[in-house]
């Protein structure tokens, strides 16, 4: 951080240092949030498969958590493995695994990602969900992967450079709002 600031003019270092530290905290929160989401997904899948009776529940749960770090593709790969292994054990178990993954995907997109990731990066859950949808739609997997950090940086910079300027008292508007008091005219003496 300080080595990066050394490239800036001395007069600008304090200003940019004040921007970089909170931004660094939010982006670090994104990494923590992704790890929490992966842990939650792995636990959900592992527990669900264990309750169904899948013999490889622990391995598949760990795989689900690790592959969840790769948006979309990780979930697809995990579900294919889990459904195949479950169908080999018993056809009803394969069907139950399909239902488990449908429920997990719904919970992940509706609750897990918006709440765990949103709290870590200080974004509203709806903004997180919209960012992932828009990023995924525009750029596919890579767009979904970078959507939340880009939204975090964009909103932070908008707050710093736009919203704070709106919140500052404007000297021109204050002087227009409060007209100067004129001295009262004294009656002339006769």
PDB file of C-alpha atoms in Angstrom:
ATOM      1  CA  UNK A   1       0.000   0.000   0.000  1.00  0.00           C
ATOM      2  CA  UNK A   2       2.701   2.528   0.969  1.00  0.00           C
ATOM      3  CA  UNK A   3       4.864   1.495  -1.989  1.00  0.00           C
ATOM      4  CA  UNK A   4       1.942   2.213  -4.304  1.00  0.00           C
ATOM      5  CA  UNK A   5       1.446   5.627  -2.737  1.00  0.00           C
ATOM      6  CA  UNK A   6       5.133   6.481  -3.200  1.00  0.00           C
ATOM      7  CA  UNK A   7       4.460   6.832  -6.941  1.00  0.00           C
ATOM      8  CA  UNK A   8       2.086   9.727  -6.283  1.00  0.00           C
ATOM      9  CA  UNK A   9       3.097  13.337  -5.629  1.00  0.00           C
ATOM     10  CA  UNK A  10       3.560  13.998  -1.913  1.00  0.00           C
ATOM     11  CA  UNK A  11       0.633  16.417  -1.888  1.00  0.00           C
ATOM     12  CA  UNK A  12      -1.751  13.710  -3.166  1.00  0.00           C
ATOM     13  CA  UNK A  13      -0.619  10.785  -0.989  1.00  0.00           C
ATOM     14  CA  UNK A  14      -2.864  11.549   1.976  1.00  0.00           C
ATOM     15  CA  UNK A  15      -5.965  11.968  -0.205  1.00  0.00           C
ATOM     16  CA  UNK A  16      -5.374   8.755  -2.172  1.00  0.00           C
ATOM     17  CA  UNK A  17      -4.294   6.895   0.967  1.00  0.00           C
ATOM     18  CA  UNK A  18      -7.668   7.811   2.463  1.00  0.00           C
ATOM     19  CA  UNK A  19      -9.374   6.279  -0.569  1.00  0.00           C
ATOM     20  CA  UNK A  20      -7.257   3.154  -0.877  1.00  0.00           C
ATOM     21  CA  UNK A  21      -7.578   1.926   2.723  1.00  0.00           C
ATOM     22  CA  UNK A  22     -11.412   1.654   2.810  1.00  0.00           C
ATOM     23  CA  UNK A  23     -11.451   0.274  -0.726  1.00  0.00           C
ATOM     24  CA  UNK A  24      -8.837  -2.305   0.218  1.00  0.00           C
ATOM     25  CA  UNK A  25     -10.989  -3.276   3.196  1.00  0.00           C
ATOM     26  CA  UNK A  26     -14.076  -3.760   1.014  1.00  0.00           C
ATOM     27  CA  UNK A  27     -12.222  -5.826  -1.585  1.00  0.00           C
ATOM     28  CA  UNK A  28     -10.700  -7.936   1.191  1.00  0.00           C
ATOM     29  CA  UNK A  29     -14.268  -8.383   2.399  1.00  0.00           C
ATOM     30  CA  UNK A  30     -15.155  -9.725  -1.030  1.00  0.00           C
ATOM     31  CA  UNK A  31     -12.530 -12.474  -0.701  1.00  0.00           C
ATOM     32  CA  UNK A  32     -13.747 -13.295   2.815  1.00  0.00           C
ATOM     33  CA  UNK A  33     -17.338 -13.303   1.560  1.00  0.00           C
ATOM     34  CA  UNK A  34     -16.500 -15.682  -1.306  1.00  0.00           C
ATOM     35  CA  UNK A  35     -14.835 -18.052   1.140  1.00  0.00           C
ATOM     36  CA  UNK A  36     -17.868 -17.913   3.452  1.00  0.00           C
ATOM     37  CA  UNK A  37     -20.213 -18.601   0.532  1.00  0.00           C
ATOM     38  CA  UNK A  38     -18.084 -21.575  -0.543  1.00  0.00           C
ATOM     39  CA  UNK A  39     -18.071 -22.912   3.011  1.00  0.00           C
ATOM     40  CA  UNK A  40     -21.850 -22.523   3.263  1.00  0.00           C
ATOM     41  CA  UNK A  41     -22.455 -24.217  -0.097  1.00  0.00           C
ATOM     42  CA  UNK A  42     -20.066 -27.066   0.681  1.00  0.00           C
ATOM     43  CA  UNK A  43     -21.728 -27.602   4.056  1.00  0.00           C
ATOM     44  CA  UNK A  44     -25.219 -27.473   2.518  1.00  0.00           C
ATOM     45  CA  UNK A  45     -24.386 -30.001  -0.217  1.00  0.00           C
ATOM     46  CA  UNK A  46     -22.360 -32.273   2.063  1.00  0.00           C
ATOM     47  CA  UNK A  47     -25.058 -32.343   4.736  1.00  0.00           C
ATOM     48  CA  UNK A  48     -27.835 -32.836   2.198  1.00  0.00           C
ATOM     49  CA  UNK A  49     -26.039 -35.725   0.499  1.00  0.00           C
ATOM     50  CA  UNK A  50     -25.285 -37.321   3.886  1.00  0.00           C
ATOM     51  CA  UNK A  51     -28.965 -37.104   4.840  1.00  0.00           C
ATOM     52  CA  UNK A  52     -29.896 -38.725   1.523  1.00  0.00           C
ATOM     53  CA  UNK A  53     -27.424 -41.511   2.266  1.00  0.00           C
ATOM     54  CA  UNK A  54     -24.784 -40.838  -0.386  1.00  0.00           C
ATOM     55  CA  UNK A  55     -21.573 -42.678   0.503  1.00  0.00           C
ATOM     56  CA  UNK A  56     -19.367 -39.935  -0.953  1.00  0.00           C
ATOM     57  CA  UNK A  57     -21.161 -37.036   0.771  1.00  0.00           C
ATOM     58  CA  UNK A  58     -18.055 -35.627   2.485  1.00  0.00           C
ATOM     59  CA  UNK A  59     -15.924 -35.673  -0.671  1.00  0.00           C
ATOM     60  CA  UNK A  60     -18.725 -34.165  -2.771  1.00  0.00           C
ATOM     61  CA  UNK A  61     -19.371 -31.479  -0.135  1.00  0.00           C
ATOM     62  CA  UNK A  62     -15.701 -30.446  -0.128  1.00  0.00           C
ATOM     63  CA  UNK A  63     -15.682 -30.493  -3.949  1.00  0.00           C
ATOM     64  CA  UNK A  64     -18.839 -28.343  -4.020  1.00  0.00           C
ATOM     65  CA  UNK A  65     -17.223 -25.795  -1.712  1.00  0.00           C
ATOM     66  CA  UNK A  66     -13.987 -25.615  -3.703  1.00  0.00           C
ATOM     67  CA  UNK A  67     -15.617 -25.486  -7.121  1.00  0.00           C
ATOM     68  CA  UNK A  68     -18.102 -22.868  -5.926  1.00  0.00           C
ATOM     69  CA  UNK A  69     -15.268 -20.338  -6.209  1.00  0.00           C
ATOM     70  CA  UNK A  70     -15.776 -20.614  -9.994  1.00  0.00           C
ATOM     71  CA  UNK A  71     -19.226 -19.137 -10.757  1.00  0.00           C
ATOM     72  CA  UNK A  72     -21.715 -21.254 -12.726  1.00  0.00           C
ATOM     73  CA  UNK A  73     -19.209 -23.841 -13.993  1.00  0.00           C
ATOM     74  CA  UNK A  74     -18.246 -25.027 -10.511  1.00  0.00           C
ATOM     75  CA  UNK A  75     -21.862 -25.714  -9.568  1.00  0.00           C
ATOM     76  CA  UNK A  76     -22.525 -27.541 -12.833  1.00  0.00           C
ATOM     77  CA  UNK A  77     -19.464 -29.779 -12.460  1.00  0.00           C
ATOM     78  CA  UNK A  78     -20.310 -30.577  -8.843  1.00  0.00           C
ATOM     79  CA  UNK A  79     -23.942 -31.350  -9.618  1.00  0.00           C
ATOM     80  CA  UNK A  80     -22.999 -33.667 -12.516  1.00  0.00           C
ATOM     81  CA  UNK A  81     -20.587 -35.610 -10.278  1.00  0.00           C
ATOM     82  CA  UNK A  82     -23.015 -35.808  -7.359  1.00  0.00           C
ATOM     83  CA  UNK A  83     -26.026 -36.799  -9.480  1.00  0.00           C
ATOM     84  CA  UNK A  84     -24.025 -39.461 -11.340  1.00  0.00           C
ATOM     85  CA  UNK A  85     -22.627 -40.962  -8.132  1.00  0.00           C
ATOM     86  CA  UNK A  86     -26.079 -40.892  -6.524  1.00  0.00           C
ATOM     87  CA  UNK A  87     -27.756 -42.598  -9.509  1.00  0.00           C
ATOM     88  CA  UNK A  88     -25.118 -45.347  -9.388  1.00  0.00           C
ATOM     89  CA  UNK A  89     -25.982 -45.978  -5.726  1.00  0.00           C
ATOM     90  CA  UNK A  90     -29.777 -45.878  -6.248  1.00  0.00           C
ATOM     91  CA  UNK A  91     -32.124 -44.236  -8.799  1.00  0.00           C
ATOM     92  CA  UNK A  92     -34.221 -42.600  -6.053  1.00  0.00           C
ATOM     93  CA  UNK A  93     -30.998 -41.154  -4.581  1.00  0.00           C
ATOM     94  CA  UNK A  94     -30.152 -39.583  -7.950  1.00  0.00           C
ATOM     95  CA  UNK A  95     -33.593 -37.968  -8.105  1.00  0.00           C
ATOM     96  CA  UNK A  96     -33.222 -36.733  -4.524  1.00  0.00           C
ATOM     97  CA  UNK A  97     -29.811 -35.275  -5.421  1.00  0.00           C
ATOM     98  CA  UNK A  98     -31.357 -33.330  -8.304  1.00  0.00           C
ATOM     99  CA  UNK A  99     -33.925 -31.876  -5.893  1.00  0.00           C
ATOM    100  CA  UNK A 100     -31.128 -31.087  -3.397  1.00  0.00           C
ATOM    101  CA  UNK A 101     -29.186 -29.112  -6.011  1.00  0.00           C
ATOM    102  CA  UNK A 102     -32.281 -27.205  -7.114  1.00  0.00           C
ATOM    103  CA  UNK A 103     -32.951 -26.200  -3.496  1.00  0.00           C
ATOM    104  CA  UNK A 104     -29.270 -25.333  -2.943  1.00  0.00           C
ATOM    105  CA  UNK A 105     -29.133 -23.116  -6.033  1.00  0.00           C
ATOM    106  CA  UNK A 106     -32.273 -21.287  -4.945  1.00  0.00           C
ATOM    107  CA  UNK A 107     -30.939 -20.778  -1.401  1.00  0.00           C
ATOM    108  CA  UNK A 108     -27.529 -19.704  -2.699  1.00  0.00           C
ATOM    109  CA  UNK A 109     -28.857 -17.098  -5.124  1.00  0.00           C
ATOM    110  CA  UNK A 110     -31.633 -15.820  -2.851  1.00  0.00           C
ATOM    111  CA  UNK A 111     -30.011 -15.839   0.582  1.00  0.00           C
ATOM    112  CA  UNK A 112     -26.438 -17.083   0.856  1.00  0.00           C
ATOM    113  CA  UNK A 113     -24.676 -14.901  -1.727  1.00  0.00           C
ATOM    114  CA  UNK A 114     -26.631 -11.673  -1.165  1.00  0.00           C
ATOM    115  CA  UNK A 115     -26.330 -11.841   2.622  1.00  0.00           C
ATOM    116  CA  UNK A 116     -22.863 -13.311   3.194  1.00  0.00           C
ATOM    117  CA  UNK A 117     -21.159 -11.545   0.314  1.00  0.00           C
ATOM    118  CA  UNK A 118     -23.173  -8.330   0.596  1.00  0.00           C
ATOM    119  CA  UNK A 119     -22.328  -7.848   4.265  1.00  0.00           C
ATOM    120  CA  UNK A 120     -18.627  -8.385   3.639  1.00  0.00           C
ATOM    121  CA  UNK A 121     -18.406  -5.766   0.871  1.00  0.00           C
ATOM    122  CA  UNK A 122     -20.936  -3.380   2.432  1.00  0.00           C
ATOM    123  CA  UNK A 123     -23.431  -3.725  -0.421  1.00  0.00           C
ATOM    124  CA  UNK A 124     -27.171  -4.265  -0.284  1.00  0.00           C
ATOM    125  CA  UNK A 125     -28.064  -7.892  -1.147  1.00  0.00           C
ATOM    126  CA  UNK A 126     -30.152  -6.728  -4.115  1.00  0.00           C
ATOM    127  CA  UNK A 127     -27.162  -4.871  -5.584  1.00  0.00           C
ATOM    128  CA  UNK A 128     -25.014  -8.006  -5.206  1.00  0.00           C
ATOM    129  CA  UNK A 129     -27.623 -10.131  -6.968  1.00  0.00           C
ATOM    130  CA  UNK A 130     -28.083  -7.601  -9.777  1.00  0.00           C
ATOM    131  CA  UNK A 131     -24.328  -7.198 -10.211  1.00  0.00           C
ATOM    132  CA  UNK A 132     -23.821 -10.951 -10.600  1.00  0.00           C
ATOM    133  CA  UNK A 133     -26.731 -11.223 -13.059  1.00  0.00           C
ATOM    134  CA  UNK A 134     -25.568  -8.269 -15.152  1.00  0.00           C
ATOM    135  CA  UNK A 135     -21.911  -9.312 -15.063  1.00  0.00           C
ATOM    136  CA  UNK A 136     -22.788 -12.879 -16.020  1.00  0.00           C
ATOM    137  CA  UNK A 137     -25.080 -11.720 -18.820  1.00  0.00           C
ATOM    138  CA  UNK A 138     -22.542  -9.337 -20.314  1.00  0.00           C
ATOM    139  CA  UNK A 139     -19.283 -11.249 -19.902  1.00  0.00           C
ATOM    140  CA  UNK A 140     -20.262 -14.793 -18.941  1.00  0.00           C
ATOM    141  CA  UNK A 141     -18.267 -16.541 -16.223  1.00  0.00           C
ATOM    142  CA  UNK A 142     -15.572 -13.893 -16.005  1.00  0.00           C
ATOM    143  CA  UNK A 143     -18.231 -11.179 -15.735  1.00  0.00           C
ATOM    144  CA  UNK A 144     -19.956 -12.975 -12.871  1.00  0.00           C
ATOM    145  CA  UNK A 145     -16.601 -13.414 -11.169  1.00  0.00           C
ATOM    146  CA  UNK A 146     -15.672  -9.711 -11.283  1.00  0.00           C
ATOM    147  CA  UNK A 147     -19.198  -8.263 -10.929  1.00  0.00           C
ATOM    148  CA  UNK A 148     -19.232  -7.779  -7.154  1.00  0.00           C
ATOM    149  CA  UNK A 149     -15.729  -6.231  -6.893  1.00  0.00           C
ATOM    150  CA  UNK A 150     -16.556  -3.865  -9.776  1.00  0.00           C
ATOM    151  CA  UNK A 151     -19.853  -2.892  -8.125  1.00  0.00           C
ATOM    152  CA  UNK A 152     -18.059  -2.378  -4.813  1.00  0.00           C
ATOM    153  CA  UNK A 153     -15.402  -0.115  -6.325  1.00  0.00           C
ATOM    154  CA  UNK A 154     -17.956   1.792  -8.430  1.00  0.00           C
ATOM    155  CA  UNK A 155     -20.281   2.513  -5.517  1.00  0.00           C
ATOM    156  CA  UNK A 156     -17.408   3.449  -3.219  1.00  0.00           C
ATOM    157  CA  UNK A 157     -15.999   5.916  -5.764  1.00  0.00           C
ATOM    158  CA  UNK A 158     -19.473   7.332  -6.431  1.00  0.00           C
ATOM    159  CA  UNK A 159     -19.908   7.921  -2.704  1.00  0.00           C
ATOM    160  CA  UNK A 160     -16.469   9.532  -2.387  1.00  0.00           C
ATOM    161  CA  UNK A 161     -16.566  11.815  -5.404  1.00  0.00           C
ATOM    162  CA  UNK A 162     -20.258  12.509  -5.920  1.00  0.00           C
ATOM    163  CA  UNK A 163     -22.382  11.873  -2.838  1.00  0.00           C
ATOM    164  CA  UNK A 164     -20.014  13.557  -0.386  1.00  0.00           C
ATOM    165  CA  UNK A 165     -19.985  16.647  -2.608  1.00  0.00           C
ATOM    166  CA  UNK A 166     -23.790  16.717  -2.474  1.00  0.00           C
ATOM    167  CA  UNK A 167     -23.766  16.399   1.307  1.00  0.00           C
ATOM    168  CA  UNK A 168     -21.278  19.248   1.837  1.00  0.00           C
ATOM    169  CA  UNK A 169     -22.883  22.598   2.581  1.00  0.00           C
ATOM    170  CA  UNK A 170     -22.666  24.757  -0.514  1.00  0.00           C
ATOM    171  CA  UNK A 171     -21.619  28.316   0.253  1.00  0.00           C
ATOM    172  CA  UNK A 172     -23.513  29.798  -2.709  1.00  0.00           C
ATOM    173  CA  UNK A 173     -26.806  28.161  -1.853  1.00  0.00           C
ATOM    174  CA  UNK A 174     -26.448  29.168   1.803  1.00  0.00           C
ATOM    175  CA  UNK A 175     -25.859  32.804   0.899  1.00  0.00           C
ATOM    176  CA  UNK A 176     -28.896  32.783  -1.401  1.00  0.00           C
ATOM    177  CA  UNK A 177     -31.043  31.086   1.202  1.00  0.00           C
ATOM    178  CA  UNK A 178     -30.136  33.609   3.897  1.00  0.00           C
ATOM    179  CA  UNK A 179     -30.398  37.148   2.549  1.00  0.00           C
ATOM    180  CA  UNK A 180     -28.219  39.688   4.250  1.00  0.00           C
ATOM    181  CA  UNK A 181     -29.979  41.732   6.904  1.00  0.00           C
ATOM    182  CA  UNK A 182     -30.351  45.348   5.867  1.00  0.00           C
ATOM    183  CA  UNK A 183     -30.018  48.014   8.516  1.00  0.00           C
ATOM    184  CA  UNK A 184     -33.325  49.612   9.335  1.00  0.00           C
ATOM    185  CA  UNK A 185     -33.726  53.155   8.122  1.00  0.00           C
ATOM    186  CA  UNK A 186     -33.739  55.665  10.927  1.00  0.00           C
ATOM    187  CA  UNK A 187     -36.361  58.386  10.759  1.00  0.00           C
ATOM    188  CA  UNK A 188     -34.917  61.785  10.009  1.00  0.00           C
ATOM    189  CA  UNK A 189     -34.947  64.295  12.792  1.00  0.00           C
ATOM    190  CA  UNK A 190     -37.040  67.452  12.106  1.00  0.00           C
TER     191      UNK A 190
END
